[in-house]
């Protein structure tokens, strides 16, 4: 639930209930009964209506989230049946509330009440048709797709289960192997799991579009863009404007990475000037941090070490050794497996404690005890789960006397990426805890990009000095080389992400508005990858593939523009907290760990939830009402200057296929980058 409206959002940021997809094998006749306007007194005022919806929503929420949690942590037909049913019930109620709200149109009411009613209409990323059969079909398809993703398995040799690998193992190959063919096999292998989703996704689009039209939106993309306290057209223009600010920096990074890759893989380190999709250390090329061995500006001799992953691995080993030391020397294989799992769990919890400590050092509360009992920290070995990380608010703070039930769901491994992701997820959890006192309809991020930006703001404060303070890296000798290395490490996560954060919904906006048709799904996908990221597949990816489906948020139906916006906002928030903490000196040196003044301001913002237009919430924290990427550029200015020097004399930029511009429903100004 960390979607715009809490209510629905499940957190992985994802929209919960709503997008969650649970399988419903058979539509039963009673599903066909609209829940309807039962319980709507004829003389109900708008205020009373909103109060009733808040109460009904809160009352039905725990059953919905319980079903969703179960189906994501225990994928099987039974759990999916229950989750689909719960989702169907919820979406039917939502449609009914929206219907009931219409009688208040044009009436005088307080701004809060008007806002609550507006939020109701935006209450799900998966608006369902009113027709009960089609509503049921929608939840069935959505469930099926998410289940296919969660259970996705690639078997290199058909029929040989020894050769089967799931996402985590395939990602590991991309992260660690530098063998061209092994990476290509892992990349192509994962993408096989999405091919069978194409038809389902096509139908899914028809059904959510029907739901969106019934709500008065032209299509689902427009509905998604309507959730930002500005018009959908304005929001699209905002994303163009913000991307325009960051694009020159990205182009420099791209140019630098390409040069290094071409040196690493002579003759095949680029594809017509684009970066090969399988060589970026990440399945989707959204975070290049795993390519540190290829892309580090300076070696450890010159710049010192920032090997967080290595340190985490050593920590884990020592936890394991402690456990093994307590065992009999002749431990058998089964027992060893148990001990290893114990050590993995304990270390994953340690990593999470470390992240919690950052938040409590800002003056925020400790996580509730139930968090530790109910969270999924590591991948269970006896069943399929959706490993994609998410944060959950199970009960919106709970009824009087009950405590909040918040959790995260991850498959944590002792590496740097997962360590950062824990901080990200706890950002969602602290947002929940901060706004749990608000009426349910206001329990959401100021907009969904805010929800994604909280933990990431903390990530920016994880400077080398902070990492040293928690024992993950050694002494840091200040030098120009060390600075550039630290900046590069952050840029590979944050700057590399931005065009990816944009292109996913450029594709979906086009799919929803019909400018991208099923016959062109894959071509349009790669055209947009080329245009924004400058990334290309090493081998042809025709329409027999459905490569969009290999990214969680597509089968999971989680809107993605939120992450792009978050990558702008988090730098603004970071700067504001650094100011509040009295930081002097360059922005990139600031860490506000332990600072209660900054922490108090942050908490105040979180406590606002979605109770007022985000511009107001933003102003209270940062002094401005505008999203703006200048803090990104300020932060990275040393790196940008360094990249300019590195790239001097090189011909930077890339030519996207001509079709890209045509396929893009919201083209950024200018074609593909000309040069750097
Ligand atoms: O999905 C996520 C989080 C949960 S909201 C793990 N993220 C995006 C992704 O993985 O694609 C965080 C960064 C972008
Ligand atoms: Zn998130």
CSV table of N, CA and C and ligand atoms in Angstrom, one decimal, residues 2 11-13 424-425 428 452 563, ligand 2:
chain,number,residue,atom,x,y,z
A,2,UNK,N,1.6,1.4,-0.7
A,2,UNK,CA,2.0,2.7,-0.6
A,2,UNK,C,1.6,3.3,-1.9
A,11,UNK,N,1.9,-1.8,-0.9
A,11,UNK,CA,3.0,-1.3,-1.0
A,11,UNK,C,4.1,-1.6,-1.7
A,12,UNK,N,4.2,-2.3,-2.3
A,12,UNK,CA,5.5,-2.3,-2.9
A,12,UNK,C,5.4,-1.1,-3.5
A,13,UNK,N,4.8,-0.6,-2.9
A,13,UNK,CA,4.5,0.5,-3.4
A,13,UNK,C,3.5,0.2,-4.3
A,424,UNK,N,14.9,1.5,1.6
A,424,UNK,CA,13.7,2.0,0.8
A,424,UNK,C,12.4,1.5,1.4
A,425,UNK,N,12.3,0.2,1.7
A,425,UNK,CA,11.1,-0.3,2.2
A,425,UNK,C,10.7,0.2,3.5
A,428,UNK,N,8.6,3.3,3.3
A,428,UNK,CA,7.2,3.1,3.2
A,428,UNK,C,6.6,2.8,4.6
A,452,UNK,N,7.6,6.8,-2.6
A,452,UNK,CA,8.8,6.1,-3.1
A,452,UNK,C,10.1,6.8,-2.7
A,563,UNK,N,8.3,6.3,-9.6
A,563,UNK,CA,9.7,6.1,-9.3
A,563,UNK,C,10.6,7.2,-10.0
B,2,LIG,ZN1,8.9,1.4,-3.0
